[in-house]
Coordinates of C-alpha atoms in Angstrom, one line a residue:
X2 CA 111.0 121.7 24.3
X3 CA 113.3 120.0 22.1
X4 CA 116.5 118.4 23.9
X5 CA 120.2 117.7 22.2
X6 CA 122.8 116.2 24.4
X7 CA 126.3 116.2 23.1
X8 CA 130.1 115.6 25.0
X9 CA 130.1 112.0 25.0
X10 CA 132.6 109.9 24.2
X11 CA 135.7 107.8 25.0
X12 CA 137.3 107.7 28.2
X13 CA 139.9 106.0 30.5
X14 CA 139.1 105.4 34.1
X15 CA 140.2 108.4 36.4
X16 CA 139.2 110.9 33.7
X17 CA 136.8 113.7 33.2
X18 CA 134.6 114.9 30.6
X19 CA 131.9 117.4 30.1
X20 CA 128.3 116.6 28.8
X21 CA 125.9 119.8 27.2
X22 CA 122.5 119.7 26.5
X23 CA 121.4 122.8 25.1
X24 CA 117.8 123.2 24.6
X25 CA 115.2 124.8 22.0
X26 CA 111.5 125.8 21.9
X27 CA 109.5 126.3 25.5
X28 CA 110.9 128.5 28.1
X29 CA 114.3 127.0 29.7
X30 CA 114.1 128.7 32.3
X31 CA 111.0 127.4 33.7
X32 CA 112.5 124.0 34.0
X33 CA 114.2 121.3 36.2
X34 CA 116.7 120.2 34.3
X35 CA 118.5 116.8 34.6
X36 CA 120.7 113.8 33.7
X37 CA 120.0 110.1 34.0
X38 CA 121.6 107.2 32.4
X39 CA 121.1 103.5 31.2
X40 CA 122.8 100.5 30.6
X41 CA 121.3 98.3 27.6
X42 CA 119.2 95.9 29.2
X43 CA 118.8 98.0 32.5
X44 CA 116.6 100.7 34.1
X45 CA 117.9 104.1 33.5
X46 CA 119.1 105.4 36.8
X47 CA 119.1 109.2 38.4
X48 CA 122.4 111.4 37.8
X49 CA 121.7 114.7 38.8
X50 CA 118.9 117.6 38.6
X51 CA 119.0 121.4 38.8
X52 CA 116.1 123.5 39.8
X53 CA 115.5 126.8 37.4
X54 CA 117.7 129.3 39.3
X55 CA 120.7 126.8 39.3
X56 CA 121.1 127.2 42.9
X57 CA 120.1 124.0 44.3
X58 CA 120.9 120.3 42.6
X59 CA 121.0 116.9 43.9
X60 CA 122.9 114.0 42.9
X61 CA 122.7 110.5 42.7
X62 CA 124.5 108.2 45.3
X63 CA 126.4 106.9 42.9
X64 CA 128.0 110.0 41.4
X65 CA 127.9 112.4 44.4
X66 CA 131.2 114.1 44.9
X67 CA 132.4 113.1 41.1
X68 CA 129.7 114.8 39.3
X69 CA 128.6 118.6 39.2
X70 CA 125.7 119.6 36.9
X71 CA 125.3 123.5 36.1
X72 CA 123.4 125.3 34.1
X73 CA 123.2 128.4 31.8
X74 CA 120.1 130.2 31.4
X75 CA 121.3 132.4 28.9
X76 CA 122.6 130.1 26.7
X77 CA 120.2 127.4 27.4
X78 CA 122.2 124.7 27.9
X79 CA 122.8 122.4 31.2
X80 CA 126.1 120.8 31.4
X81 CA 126.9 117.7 33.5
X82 CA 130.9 117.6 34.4
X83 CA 132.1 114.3 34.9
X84 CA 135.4 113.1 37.4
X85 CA 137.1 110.5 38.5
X86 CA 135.4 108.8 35.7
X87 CA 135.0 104.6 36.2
X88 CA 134.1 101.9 34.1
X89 CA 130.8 101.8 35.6
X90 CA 129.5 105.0 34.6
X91 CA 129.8 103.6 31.3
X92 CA 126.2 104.4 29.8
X93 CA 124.3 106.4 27.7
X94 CA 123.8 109.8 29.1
X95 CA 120.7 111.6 28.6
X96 CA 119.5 115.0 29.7
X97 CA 115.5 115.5 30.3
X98 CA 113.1 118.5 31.8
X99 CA 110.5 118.5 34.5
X100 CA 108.6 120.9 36.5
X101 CA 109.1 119.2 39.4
X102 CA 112.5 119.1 41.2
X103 CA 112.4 115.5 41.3
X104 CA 114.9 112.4 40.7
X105 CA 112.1 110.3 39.5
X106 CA 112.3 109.9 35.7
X107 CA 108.6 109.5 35.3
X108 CA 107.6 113.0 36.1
X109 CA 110.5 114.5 33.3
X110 CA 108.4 115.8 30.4
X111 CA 111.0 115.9 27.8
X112 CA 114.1 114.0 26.7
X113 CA 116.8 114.3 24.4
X114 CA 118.4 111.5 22.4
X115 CA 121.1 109.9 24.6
X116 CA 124.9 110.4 24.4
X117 CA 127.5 107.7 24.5
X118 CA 129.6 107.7 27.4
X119 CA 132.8 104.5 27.5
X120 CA 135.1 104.7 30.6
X121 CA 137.8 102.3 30.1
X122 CA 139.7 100.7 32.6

């Protein structure tokens, strides 16, 4: 399964944007998908995970409420909208796919390349 995030990008605190990840090869929708993020120099933390239907997802503590991932089957791409954006989610975004519904990045097989996101203040 091959992985491209895209949607990053600049900006200011209070804002939204939308990330995409659309997927190629393997079966998409045989997978958990999900987001994490990382600071340079940090541990890349949990955002969100969607099991294969799309019916059920789970959030980070730090994004619940201001975050909503989806997903299209069809198209093969999971999205990850972002709100009420702060400086501190400034990180690089990356999507990844299990088959586990899990939060733990260790038991994600695959990974895209990451995607810039800047929230300024």
């Amino acid at each position: 399964v091959q992985l491209q995030a895209y949607g990053g990008g600049l900006v200011q605190a209070g804002g939204s944007l939308r990330l995409s990840c659309a997927a190629s090869g393997g079966t998409f929708s045989s997978n958990v998908m999900g987001w994490f993020r990382q600071v340079l120099g940090k541990e890349r933390e949990f955002v969100a995970a969607i099991n294969r239907s799309g019916a059920s997802s789970t959030y980070g503590d730090s994004v619940k409420g201001r975050f909503t991932i989806s997903r299209d089957n069809a198209k093969k791409t999971v999205y990850l909208q972002m709100s009420s954006l702060k400086p501190e989610d400034t990180a690089a975004y990356y999507c990844a796919a299990s088959r586990r519904f899990t939060s733990n990045p260790h038991d994600f097989d695959y990974w895209g390349q990451g995607t810039q996101v800047t929230v300024s203040s």
